[in-house]
Coordinates of C-alpha atoms in Angstrom, one line a residue:
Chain A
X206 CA 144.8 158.7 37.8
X207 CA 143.7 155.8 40.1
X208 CA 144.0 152.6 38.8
X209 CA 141.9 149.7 39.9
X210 CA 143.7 146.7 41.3
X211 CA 142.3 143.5 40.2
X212 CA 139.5 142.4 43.3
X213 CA 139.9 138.8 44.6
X214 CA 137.3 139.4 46.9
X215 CA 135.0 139.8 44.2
X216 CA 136.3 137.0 42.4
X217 CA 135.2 134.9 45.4
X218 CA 132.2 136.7 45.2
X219 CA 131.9 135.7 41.0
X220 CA 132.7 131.9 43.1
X221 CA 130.1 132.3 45.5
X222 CA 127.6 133.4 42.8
X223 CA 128.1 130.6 40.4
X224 CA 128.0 127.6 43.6
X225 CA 124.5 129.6 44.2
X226 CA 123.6 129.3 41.1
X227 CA 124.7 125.5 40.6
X228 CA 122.8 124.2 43.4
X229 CA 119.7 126.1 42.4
X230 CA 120.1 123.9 39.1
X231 CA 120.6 120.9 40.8
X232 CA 116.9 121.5 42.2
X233 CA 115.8 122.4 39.2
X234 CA 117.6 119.2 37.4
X235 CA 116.4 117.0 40.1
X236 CA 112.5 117.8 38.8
X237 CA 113.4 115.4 35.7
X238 CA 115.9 112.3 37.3
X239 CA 114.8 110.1 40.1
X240 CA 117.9 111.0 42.4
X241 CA 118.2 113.2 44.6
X242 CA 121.6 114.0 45.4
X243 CA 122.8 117.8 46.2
X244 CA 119.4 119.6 45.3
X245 CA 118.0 119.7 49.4
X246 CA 115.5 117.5 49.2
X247 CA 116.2 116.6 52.9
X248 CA 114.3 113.8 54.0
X249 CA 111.4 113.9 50.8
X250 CA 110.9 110.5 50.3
X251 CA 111.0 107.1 52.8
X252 CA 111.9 104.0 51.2
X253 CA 111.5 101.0 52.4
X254 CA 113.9 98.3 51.1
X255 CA 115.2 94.7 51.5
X256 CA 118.4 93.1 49.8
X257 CA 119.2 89.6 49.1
X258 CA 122.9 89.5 47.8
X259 CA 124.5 86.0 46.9
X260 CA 128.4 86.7 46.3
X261 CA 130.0 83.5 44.8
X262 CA 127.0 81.4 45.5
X263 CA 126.5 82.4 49.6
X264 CA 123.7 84.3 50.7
X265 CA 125.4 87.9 52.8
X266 CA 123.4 88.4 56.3
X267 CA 121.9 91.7 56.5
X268 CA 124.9 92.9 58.7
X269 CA 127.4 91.9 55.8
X270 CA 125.0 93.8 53.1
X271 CA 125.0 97.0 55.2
X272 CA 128.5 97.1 55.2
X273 CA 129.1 95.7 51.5
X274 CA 127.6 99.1 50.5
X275 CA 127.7 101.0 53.5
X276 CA 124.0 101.4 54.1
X277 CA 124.5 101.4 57.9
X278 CA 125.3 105.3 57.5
X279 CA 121.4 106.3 57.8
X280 CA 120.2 102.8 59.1
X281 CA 119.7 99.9 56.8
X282 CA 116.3 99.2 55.7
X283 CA 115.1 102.7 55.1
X284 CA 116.3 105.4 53.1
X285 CA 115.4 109.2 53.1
X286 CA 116.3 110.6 49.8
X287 CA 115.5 108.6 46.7
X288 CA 114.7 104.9 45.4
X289 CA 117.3 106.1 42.6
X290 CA 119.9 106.9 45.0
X291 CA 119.9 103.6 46.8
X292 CA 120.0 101.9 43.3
X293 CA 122.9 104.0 42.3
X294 CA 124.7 103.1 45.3
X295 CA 124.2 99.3 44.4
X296 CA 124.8 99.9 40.9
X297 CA 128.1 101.8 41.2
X298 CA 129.6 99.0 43.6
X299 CA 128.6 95.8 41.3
X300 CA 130.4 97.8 38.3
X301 CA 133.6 99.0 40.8
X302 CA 134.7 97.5 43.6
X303 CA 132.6 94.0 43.7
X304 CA 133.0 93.6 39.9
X305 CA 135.0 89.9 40.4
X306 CA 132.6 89.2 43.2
X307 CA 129.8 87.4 40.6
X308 CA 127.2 89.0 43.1
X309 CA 123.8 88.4 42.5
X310 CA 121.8 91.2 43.9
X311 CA 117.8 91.4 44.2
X312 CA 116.6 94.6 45.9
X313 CA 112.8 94.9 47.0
X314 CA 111.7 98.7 47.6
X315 CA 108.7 100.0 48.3
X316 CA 108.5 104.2 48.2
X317 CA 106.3 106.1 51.1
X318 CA 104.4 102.7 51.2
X319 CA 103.2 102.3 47.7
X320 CA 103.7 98.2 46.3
X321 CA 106.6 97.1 46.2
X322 CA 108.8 97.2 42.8
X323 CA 111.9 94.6 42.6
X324 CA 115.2 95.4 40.8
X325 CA 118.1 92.5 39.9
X326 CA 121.7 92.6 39.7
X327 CA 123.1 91.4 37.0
Chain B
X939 CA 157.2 143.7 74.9
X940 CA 154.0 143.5 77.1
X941 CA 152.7 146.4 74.1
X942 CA 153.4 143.4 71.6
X943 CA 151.8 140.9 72.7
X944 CA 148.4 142.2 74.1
X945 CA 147.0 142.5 70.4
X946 CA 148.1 138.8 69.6
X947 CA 146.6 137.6 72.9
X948 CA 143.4 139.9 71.9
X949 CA 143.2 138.1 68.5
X950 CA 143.7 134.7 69.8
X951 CA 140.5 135.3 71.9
X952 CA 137.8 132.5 70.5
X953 CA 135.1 135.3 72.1
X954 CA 136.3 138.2 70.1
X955 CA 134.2 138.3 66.6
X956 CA 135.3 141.9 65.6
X957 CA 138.1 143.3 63.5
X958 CA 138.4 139.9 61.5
X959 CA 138.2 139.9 57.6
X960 CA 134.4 139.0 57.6
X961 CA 131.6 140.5 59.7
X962 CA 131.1 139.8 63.4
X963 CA 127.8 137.4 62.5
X964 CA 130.0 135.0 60.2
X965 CA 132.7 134.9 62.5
X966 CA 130.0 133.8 65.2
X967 CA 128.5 131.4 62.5
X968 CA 131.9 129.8 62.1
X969 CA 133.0 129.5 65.2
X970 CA 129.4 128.0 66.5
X971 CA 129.6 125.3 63.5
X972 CA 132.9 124.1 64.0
X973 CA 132.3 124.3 67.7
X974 CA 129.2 121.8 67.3
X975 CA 131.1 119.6 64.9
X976 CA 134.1 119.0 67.2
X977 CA 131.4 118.4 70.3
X978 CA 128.8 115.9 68.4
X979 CA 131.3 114.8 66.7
X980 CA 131.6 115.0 63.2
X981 CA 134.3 114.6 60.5
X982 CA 134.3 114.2 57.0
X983 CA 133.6 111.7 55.7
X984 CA 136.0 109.3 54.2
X985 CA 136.0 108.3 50.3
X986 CA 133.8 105.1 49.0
X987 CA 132.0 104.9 45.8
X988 CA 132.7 108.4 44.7
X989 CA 130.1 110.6 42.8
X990 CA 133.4 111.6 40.7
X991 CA 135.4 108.8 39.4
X992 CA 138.7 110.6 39.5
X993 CA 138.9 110.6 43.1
X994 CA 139.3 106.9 43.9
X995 CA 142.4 108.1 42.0
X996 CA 144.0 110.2 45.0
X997 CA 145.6 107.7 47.2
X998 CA 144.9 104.9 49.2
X999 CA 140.7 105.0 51.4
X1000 CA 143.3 105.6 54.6
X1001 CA 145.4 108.6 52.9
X1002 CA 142.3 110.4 51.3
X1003 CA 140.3 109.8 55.0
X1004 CA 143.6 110.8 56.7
X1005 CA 144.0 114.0 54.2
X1006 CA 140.7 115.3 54.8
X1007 CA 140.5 115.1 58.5
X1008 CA 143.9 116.3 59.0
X1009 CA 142.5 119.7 57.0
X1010 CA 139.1 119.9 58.9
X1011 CA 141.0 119.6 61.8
X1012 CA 143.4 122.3 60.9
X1013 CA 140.3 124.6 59.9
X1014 CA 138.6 124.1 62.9
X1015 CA 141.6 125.3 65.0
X1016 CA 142.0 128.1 62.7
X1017 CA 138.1 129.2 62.7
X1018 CA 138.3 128.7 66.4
X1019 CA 140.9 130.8 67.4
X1020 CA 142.8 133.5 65.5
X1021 CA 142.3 135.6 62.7
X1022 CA 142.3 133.3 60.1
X1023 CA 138.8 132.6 59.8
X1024 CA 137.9 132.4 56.0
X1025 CA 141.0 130.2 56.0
X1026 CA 139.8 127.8 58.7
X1027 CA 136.3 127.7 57.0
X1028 CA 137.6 126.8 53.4
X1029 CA 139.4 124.2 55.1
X1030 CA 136.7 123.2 56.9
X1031 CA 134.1 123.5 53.8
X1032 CA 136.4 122.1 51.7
X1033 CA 137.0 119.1 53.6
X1034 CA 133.1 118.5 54.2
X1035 CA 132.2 119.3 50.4
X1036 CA 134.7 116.8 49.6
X1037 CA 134.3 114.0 51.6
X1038 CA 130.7 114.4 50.5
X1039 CA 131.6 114.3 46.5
X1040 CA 134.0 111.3 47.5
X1041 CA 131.0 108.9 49.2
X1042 CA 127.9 108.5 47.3
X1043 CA 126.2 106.0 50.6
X1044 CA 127.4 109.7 52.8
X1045 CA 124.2 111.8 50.6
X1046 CA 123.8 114.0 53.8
X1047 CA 121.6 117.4 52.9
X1048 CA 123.2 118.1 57.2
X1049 CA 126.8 117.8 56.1
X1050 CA 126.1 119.2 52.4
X1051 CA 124.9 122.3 54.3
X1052 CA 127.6 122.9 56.9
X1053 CA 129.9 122.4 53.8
X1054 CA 127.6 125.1 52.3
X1055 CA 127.8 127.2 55.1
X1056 CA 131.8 127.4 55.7
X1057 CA 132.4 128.2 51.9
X1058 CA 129.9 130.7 52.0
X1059 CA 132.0 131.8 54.8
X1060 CA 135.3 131.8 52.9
X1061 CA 134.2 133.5 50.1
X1062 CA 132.8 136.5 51.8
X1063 CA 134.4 139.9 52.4
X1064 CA 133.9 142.7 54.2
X1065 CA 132.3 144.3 50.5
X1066 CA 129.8 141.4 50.9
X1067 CA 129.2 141.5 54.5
X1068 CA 126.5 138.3 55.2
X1069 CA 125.2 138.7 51.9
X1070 CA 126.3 134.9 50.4
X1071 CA 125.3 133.2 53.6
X1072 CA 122.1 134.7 53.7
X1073 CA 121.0 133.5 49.8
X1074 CA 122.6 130.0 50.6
X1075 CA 120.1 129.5 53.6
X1076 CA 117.5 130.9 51.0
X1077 CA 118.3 128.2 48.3
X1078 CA 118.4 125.6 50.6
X1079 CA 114.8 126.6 52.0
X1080 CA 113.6 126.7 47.4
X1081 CA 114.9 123.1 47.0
X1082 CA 113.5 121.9 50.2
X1083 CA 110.0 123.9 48.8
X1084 CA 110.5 122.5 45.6
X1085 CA 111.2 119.0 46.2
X1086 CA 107.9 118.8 48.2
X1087 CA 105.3 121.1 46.1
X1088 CA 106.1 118.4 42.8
X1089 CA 105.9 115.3 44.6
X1090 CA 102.2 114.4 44.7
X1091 CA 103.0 112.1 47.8
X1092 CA 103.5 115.5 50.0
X1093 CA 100.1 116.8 48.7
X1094 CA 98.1 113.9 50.1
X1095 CA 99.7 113.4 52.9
X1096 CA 101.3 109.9 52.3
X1097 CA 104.8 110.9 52.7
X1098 CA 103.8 112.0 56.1
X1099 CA 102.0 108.8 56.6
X1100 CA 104.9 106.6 56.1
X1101 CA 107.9 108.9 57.7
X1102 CA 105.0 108.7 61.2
X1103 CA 104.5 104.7 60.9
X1104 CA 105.9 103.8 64.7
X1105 CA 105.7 107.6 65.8
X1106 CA 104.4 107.7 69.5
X1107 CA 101.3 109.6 68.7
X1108 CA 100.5 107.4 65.7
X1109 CA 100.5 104.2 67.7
X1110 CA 98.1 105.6 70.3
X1111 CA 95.9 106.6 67.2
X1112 CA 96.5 103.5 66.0
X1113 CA 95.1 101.9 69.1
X1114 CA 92.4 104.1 69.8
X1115 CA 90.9 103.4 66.4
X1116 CA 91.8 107.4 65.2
X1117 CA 92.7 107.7 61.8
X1118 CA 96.1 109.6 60.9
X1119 CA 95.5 110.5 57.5
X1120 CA 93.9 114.1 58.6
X1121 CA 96.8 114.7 60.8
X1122 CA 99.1 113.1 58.0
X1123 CA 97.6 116.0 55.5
X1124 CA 97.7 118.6 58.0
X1125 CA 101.2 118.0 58.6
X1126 CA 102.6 117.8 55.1
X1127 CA 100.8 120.9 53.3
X1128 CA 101.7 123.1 56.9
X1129 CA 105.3 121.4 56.0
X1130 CA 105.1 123.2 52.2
X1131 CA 103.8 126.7 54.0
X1132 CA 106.1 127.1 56.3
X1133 CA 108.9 126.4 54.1
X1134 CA 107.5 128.4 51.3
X1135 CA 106.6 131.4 53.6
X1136 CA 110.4 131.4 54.9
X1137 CA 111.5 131.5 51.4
X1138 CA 109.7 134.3 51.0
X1139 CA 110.4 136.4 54.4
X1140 CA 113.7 135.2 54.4
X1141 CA 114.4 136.7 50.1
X1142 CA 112.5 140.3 51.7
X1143 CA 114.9 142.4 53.9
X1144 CA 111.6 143.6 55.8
X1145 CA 110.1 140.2 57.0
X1146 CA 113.5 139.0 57.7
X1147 CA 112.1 138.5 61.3
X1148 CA 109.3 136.8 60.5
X1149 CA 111.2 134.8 58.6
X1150 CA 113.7 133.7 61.7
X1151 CA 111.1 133.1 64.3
X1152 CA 109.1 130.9 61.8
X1153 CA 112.2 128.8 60.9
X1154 CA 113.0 128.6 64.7
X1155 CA 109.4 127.5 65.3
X1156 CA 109.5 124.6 62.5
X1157 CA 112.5 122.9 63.0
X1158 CA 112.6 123.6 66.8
X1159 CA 108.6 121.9 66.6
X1160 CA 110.0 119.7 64.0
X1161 CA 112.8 118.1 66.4
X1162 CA 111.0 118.3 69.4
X1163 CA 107.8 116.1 67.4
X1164 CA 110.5 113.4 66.2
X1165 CA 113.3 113.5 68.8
X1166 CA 115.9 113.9 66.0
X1167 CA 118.1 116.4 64.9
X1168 CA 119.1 115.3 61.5
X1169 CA 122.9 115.1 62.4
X1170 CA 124.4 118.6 62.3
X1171 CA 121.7 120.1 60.7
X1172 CA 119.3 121.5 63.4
X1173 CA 123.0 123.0 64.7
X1174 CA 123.7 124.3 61.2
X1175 CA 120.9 125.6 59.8
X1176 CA 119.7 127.7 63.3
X1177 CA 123.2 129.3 64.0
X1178 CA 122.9 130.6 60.1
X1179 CA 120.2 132.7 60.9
X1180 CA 122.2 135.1 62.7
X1181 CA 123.7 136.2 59.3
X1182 CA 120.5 137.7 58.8
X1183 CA 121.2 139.9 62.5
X1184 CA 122.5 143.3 62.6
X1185 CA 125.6 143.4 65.2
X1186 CA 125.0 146.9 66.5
X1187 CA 128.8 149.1 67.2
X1188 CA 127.2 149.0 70.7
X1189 CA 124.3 147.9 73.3
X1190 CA 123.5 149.9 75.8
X1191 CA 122.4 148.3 78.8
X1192 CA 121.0 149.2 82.2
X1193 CA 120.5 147.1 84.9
X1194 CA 118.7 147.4 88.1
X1195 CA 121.0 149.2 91.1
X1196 CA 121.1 146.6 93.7
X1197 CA 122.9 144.1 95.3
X1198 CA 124.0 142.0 92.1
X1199 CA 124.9 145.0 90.3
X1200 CA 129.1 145.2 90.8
X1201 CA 128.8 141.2 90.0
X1202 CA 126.7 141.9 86.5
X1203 CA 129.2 144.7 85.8
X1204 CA 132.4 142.3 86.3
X1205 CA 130.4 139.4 84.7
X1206 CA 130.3 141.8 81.5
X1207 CA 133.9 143.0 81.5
X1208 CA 134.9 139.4 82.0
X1209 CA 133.0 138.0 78.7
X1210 CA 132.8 141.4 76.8
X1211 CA 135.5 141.2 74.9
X1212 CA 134.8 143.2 72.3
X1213 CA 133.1 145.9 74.2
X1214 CA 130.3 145.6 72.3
X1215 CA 128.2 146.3 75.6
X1216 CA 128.1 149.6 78.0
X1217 CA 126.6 148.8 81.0
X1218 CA 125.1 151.3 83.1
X1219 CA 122.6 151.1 86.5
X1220 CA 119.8 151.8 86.7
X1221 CA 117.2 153.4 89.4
X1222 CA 115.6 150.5 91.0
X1223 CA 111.9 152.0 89.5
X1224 CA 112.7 151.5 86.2
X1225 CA 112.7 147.5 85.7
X1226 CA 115.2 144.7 86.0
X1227 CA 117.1 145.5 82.7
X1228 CA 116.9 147.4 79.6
X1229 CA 119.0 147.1 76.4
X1230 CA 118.9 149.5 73.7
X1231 CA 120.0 148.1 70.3
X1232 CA 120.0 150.1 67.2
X1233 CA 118.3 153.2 68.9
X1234 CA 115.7 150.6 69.6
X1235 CA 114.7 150.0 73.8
X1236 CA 113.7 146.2 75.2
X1237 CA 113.1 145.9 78.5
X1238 CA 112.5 142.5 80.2
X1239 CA 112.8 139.2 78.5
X1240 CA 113.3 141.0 75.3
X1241 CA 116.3 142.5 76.8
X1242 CA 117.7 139.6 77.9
X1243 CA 117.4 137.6 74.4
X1244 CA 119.0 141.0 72.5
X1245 CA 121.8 141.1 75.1
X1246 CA 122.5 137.4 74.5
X1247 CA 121.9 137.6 71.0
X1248 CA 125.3 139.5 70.5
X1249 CA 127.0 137.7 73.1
X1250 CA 129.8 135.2 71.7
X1251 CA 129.4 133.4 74.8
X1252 CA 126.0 132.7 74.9
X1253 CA 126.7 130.8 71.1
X1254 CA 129.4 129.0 73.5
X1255 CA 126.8 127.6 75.9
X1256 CA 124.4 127.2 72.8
X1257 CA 126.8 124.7 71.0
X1258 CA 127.5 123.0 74.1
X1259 CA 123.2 122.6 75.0
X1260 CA 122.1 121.6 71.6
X1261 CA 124.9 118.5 71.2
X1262 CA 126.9 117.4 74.1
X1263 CA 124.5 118.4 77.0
X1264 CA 121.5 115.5 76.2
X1265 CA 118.4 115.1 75.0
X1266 CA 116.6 116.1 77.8
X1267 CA 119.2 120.1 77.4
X1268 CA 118.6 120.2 74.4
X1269 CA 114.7 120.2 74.2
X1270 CA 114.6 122.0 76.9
X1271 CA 116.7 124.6 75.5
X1272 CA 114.3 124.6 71.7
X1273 CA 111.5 124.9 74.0
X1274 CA 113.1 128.2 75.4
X1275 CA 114.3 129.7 72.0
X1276 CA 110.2 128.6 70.8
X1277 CA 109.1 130.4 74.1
X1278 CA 111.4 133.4 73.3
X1279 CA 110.7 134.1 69.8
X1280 CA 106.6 133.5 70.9
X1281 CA 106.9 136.0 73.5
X1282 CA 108.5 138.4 71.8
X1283 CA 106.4 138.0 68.7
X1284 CA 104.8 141.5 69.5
X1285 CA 108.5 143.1 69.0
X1286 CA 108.8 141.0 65.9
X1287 CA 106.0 142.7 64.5
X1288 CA 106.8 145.8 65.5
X1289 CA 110.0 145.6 63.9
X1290 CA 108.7 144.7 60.7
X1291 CA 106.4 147.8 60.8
X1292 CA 108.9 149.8 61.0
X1293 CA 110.6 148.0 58.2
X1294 CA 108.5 148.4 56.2
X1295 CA 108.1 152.3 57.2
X1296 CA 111.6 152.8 55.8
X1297 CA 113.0 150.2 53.4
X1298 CA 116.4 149.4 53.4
X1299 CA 116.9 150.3 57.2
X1300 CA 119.8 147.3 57.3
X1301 CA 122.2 149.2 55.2
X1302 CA 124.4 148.8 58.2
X1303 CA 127.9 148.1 58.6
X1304 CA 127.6 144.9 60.0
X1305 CA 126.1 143.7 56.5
X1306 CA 129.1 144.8 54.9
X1307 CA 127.1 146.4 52.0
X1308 CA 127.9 150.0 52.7
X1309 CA 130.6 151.2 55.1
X1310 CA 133.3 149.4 57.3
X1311 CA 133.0 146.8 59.9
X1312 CA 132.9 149.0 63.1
X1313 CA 131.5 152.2 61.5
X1314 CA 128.1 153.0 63.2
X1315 CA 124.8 151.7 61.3
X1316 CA 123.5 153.9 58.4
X1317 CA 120.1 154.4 57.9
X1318 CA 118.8 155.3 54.0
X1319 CA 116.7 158.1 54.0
X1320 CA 114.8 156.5 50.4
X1321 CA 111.0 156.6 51.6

């Protein structure tokens, strides 16, 4: 009688399957938040921004507020994914890494041209 | 001795793509990707504002950048050369997927894909042939779909308007006093039908054609139009359409009897290295070259695009055109591919006629879904 040996190829295939699966709910969860990380929405939305940051009183040039959060990556001003995303980014620094900084953050955005809507750190 | 080391030479050979643990298409995928990467170049990204809190745990930013190149750079030699491909590409996919996960500023849908791609890679067998890389190029073409059919801004053609503010063609309109919006509405609902249609040819085994040369029309059109190519993606997402390719056992090919004939002949044992081609002449009536591929005859330019379709080497040059070679290469080169894939748009047809004739024709070997790597295609008989 033949016995089976247990199949780690299809194991990978079970792993393979269920990373399918996950990304196809990523697109479907991205239909009801306002980011849009990992559900390809490659280059859906333009937003147009502008950040004042004050960090313990003195105004950061636009060269020290790309690199405070990194937003040289895909060019500073615009971003090609989601308002939410870029608001994230902001959001996640001020409560980690720049939580002693007492930064005071305004951001201006303005999505595929439409007026412009202002968010404030803290 | 000599008897021993001939095979390890043989499977050292970065042009060899058969007898590895996945089909001859991934192995070209692989090697292609991590080709492109090294030559543009890319690397993982290192770790900053992680989507997952734990990994600002692992180390210091140096250490967790250090770790992930140091794999990436260990899968690409692997992938590259040897026969530890699906090694390499978890390595490689790993490395990118992380990196990614660790560096919420890095969102790249480019890089998230060539992650994609290199697991998909990994976690395929010979049992599943092409199979996973071929669904994860269809769910990347839904959520691109997706996003654009609910946003309302893609419907009316404002997205479009704001991505082509300082676009060449939009400043002359500008000037001349043309208004964009039609050409702004034009472009995003043809946007959402392409994509949607490849969704759809690319999910049907019979318009998998169609569904190549209309992706290789959009984003060749698409990079050509913005003189961007999105990163690694336009590398990424066109070497991925050869998972949907059969790799025939062997091409036969004839070429004109003349003076160039001994050089073709030692130009194909040189780069053959598989043996994938049999080269015969030909009387000088008959045309230039002919190459029969799955029982199936193209003569001319069609014979040149299938003999270099199943050439490693010719994804050698590729990689090298389409990121190192310049701008000026590299459009050139998406112009040929659009010229190729329009001129042979009568085969393409053709081909899915016959598809559609006899369903499940691609029950080959090379698919991995019935039969062994270098068994000869099988054709179902179902009608």
């Amino acid at each position: 009688m033949a016995v089976r040996k247990p199949c780690l190829r299809s194991i990978g295939t079970v792993v393979a399957i269920g990373f399918l699966l996950l990304q196809l709910t990523m697109v479907v969860r991205a239909r009801f938040v306002d980011a849009r990380s990992f559900s390809w929405a490659p280059y859906t939305t333009q937003v147009d921004y502008w950040l004042e940051v004050e960090v313990a009183g003195r105004r950061l040039s636009d060269d020290e507020v790309s690199s405070r959060y990194r937003l040289w990556l895909w060019g500073f001003g615009r971003e090609s994914h989601g308002a939410q995303d870029l608001i994230d980014v902001i959001d996640q620094y001020e409560r980690t890494y720049g939580r002693w900084d007492d930064a005071r953050v305004r951001l201006e955005y303005s999505v595929n041209g439409r007026p412009v809507r202002e968010r404030r750190w803290p | 001795m000599r008897g021993r080391i001939a095979p390890i030479l043989v499977s050292l050979n970065p042009l060899a793509v058969r007898g590895r643990s996945v089909p001859p298409p991934l192995v070209v995928v692989a090697r292609f990707l991590a080709l492109a990467l090294v030559l543009l170049p890319e690397r993982p990204f290192g770790r900053f504002l992680p989507h997952l809190a734990w990994l600002d745990d692992l180390g210091s930013f140096a250490a967790f950048a250090s770790a992930l190149h140091s794999a990436a750079a260990v899968g690409t030699v692997l992938v590259l050369i040897g026969p530890l491909v699906r090694t390499g590409a978890l390595l490689l996919g790993g490395a990118y997927l992380t990196g990614l996960l660790a560096c919420r500023p890095c969102q790249s849908v480019a890089h998230t894909f060539v992650a994609c791609v290199f697991l998909m890679v990994a976690l395929s067998s010979r049992r599943t042939g092409t199979a996973l890389l071929r669904w994860q190029v269809v769910v990347v073409y839904v959520g691109a779909t997706a996003a654009k059919v609910f946003d309302r801004d893609w419907w009316d053609g404002r997205y479009m308007e704001t991505l082509l503010d300082g676009h060449a063609l939009y400043e002359w309109a500008g000037s001349a006093g043309v208004s964009t919006e039609p050409v702004s509405l034009v472009l995003s609902l043809g946007t959402i039908a392409v994509e949607g249609a490849i969704v759809v040819c690319l999910a049907r085994r019979a318009w998998w054609t169609a569904g190549i040369a209309l992706g290789v029309l959009f984003h060749g059109s698409m990079v050509l139009f913005l003189g961007q190519t999105f990163g690694p993606f336009l590398c990424a997402i066109l070497i991925s359409y050869v998972a949907f390719l059969r790799w025939p056992g062997t091409v036969e090919v004839a070429v004109r009897r003349g003076p160039a004939w001994s050089a073709v002949r030692r130009l194909f044992a040189m780069l053959d290295s598989d043996r994938t081609f049999r080269v015969r002449p030909d009387p000088p009536a008959r045309g230039l070259v002919r190459a029969d591929v799955h029982g199936t005859p193209h003569r001319g330019l069609a014979a040149v695009v299938s003999i270099a379709l199943y050439s490693p080497v010719a994804y050698v040059l590729a990689a090298f055109a389409l990121t190192v070679a310049g701008e000026a290469v590299r459009s050139a080169v998406l112009l040929v591919l659009i010229g190729a894939v329009l001129a042979l748009l009568p085969s393409i047809r053709a081909s899915i006629g016959r598809a559609r004739r006899r369903p499940g024709w691609t029950a080959d070997a090379s698919s991995g879904s019935l039969g062994g790597l270098d068994t000869p295609p099988m054709e179902r008989t179902t009608p």
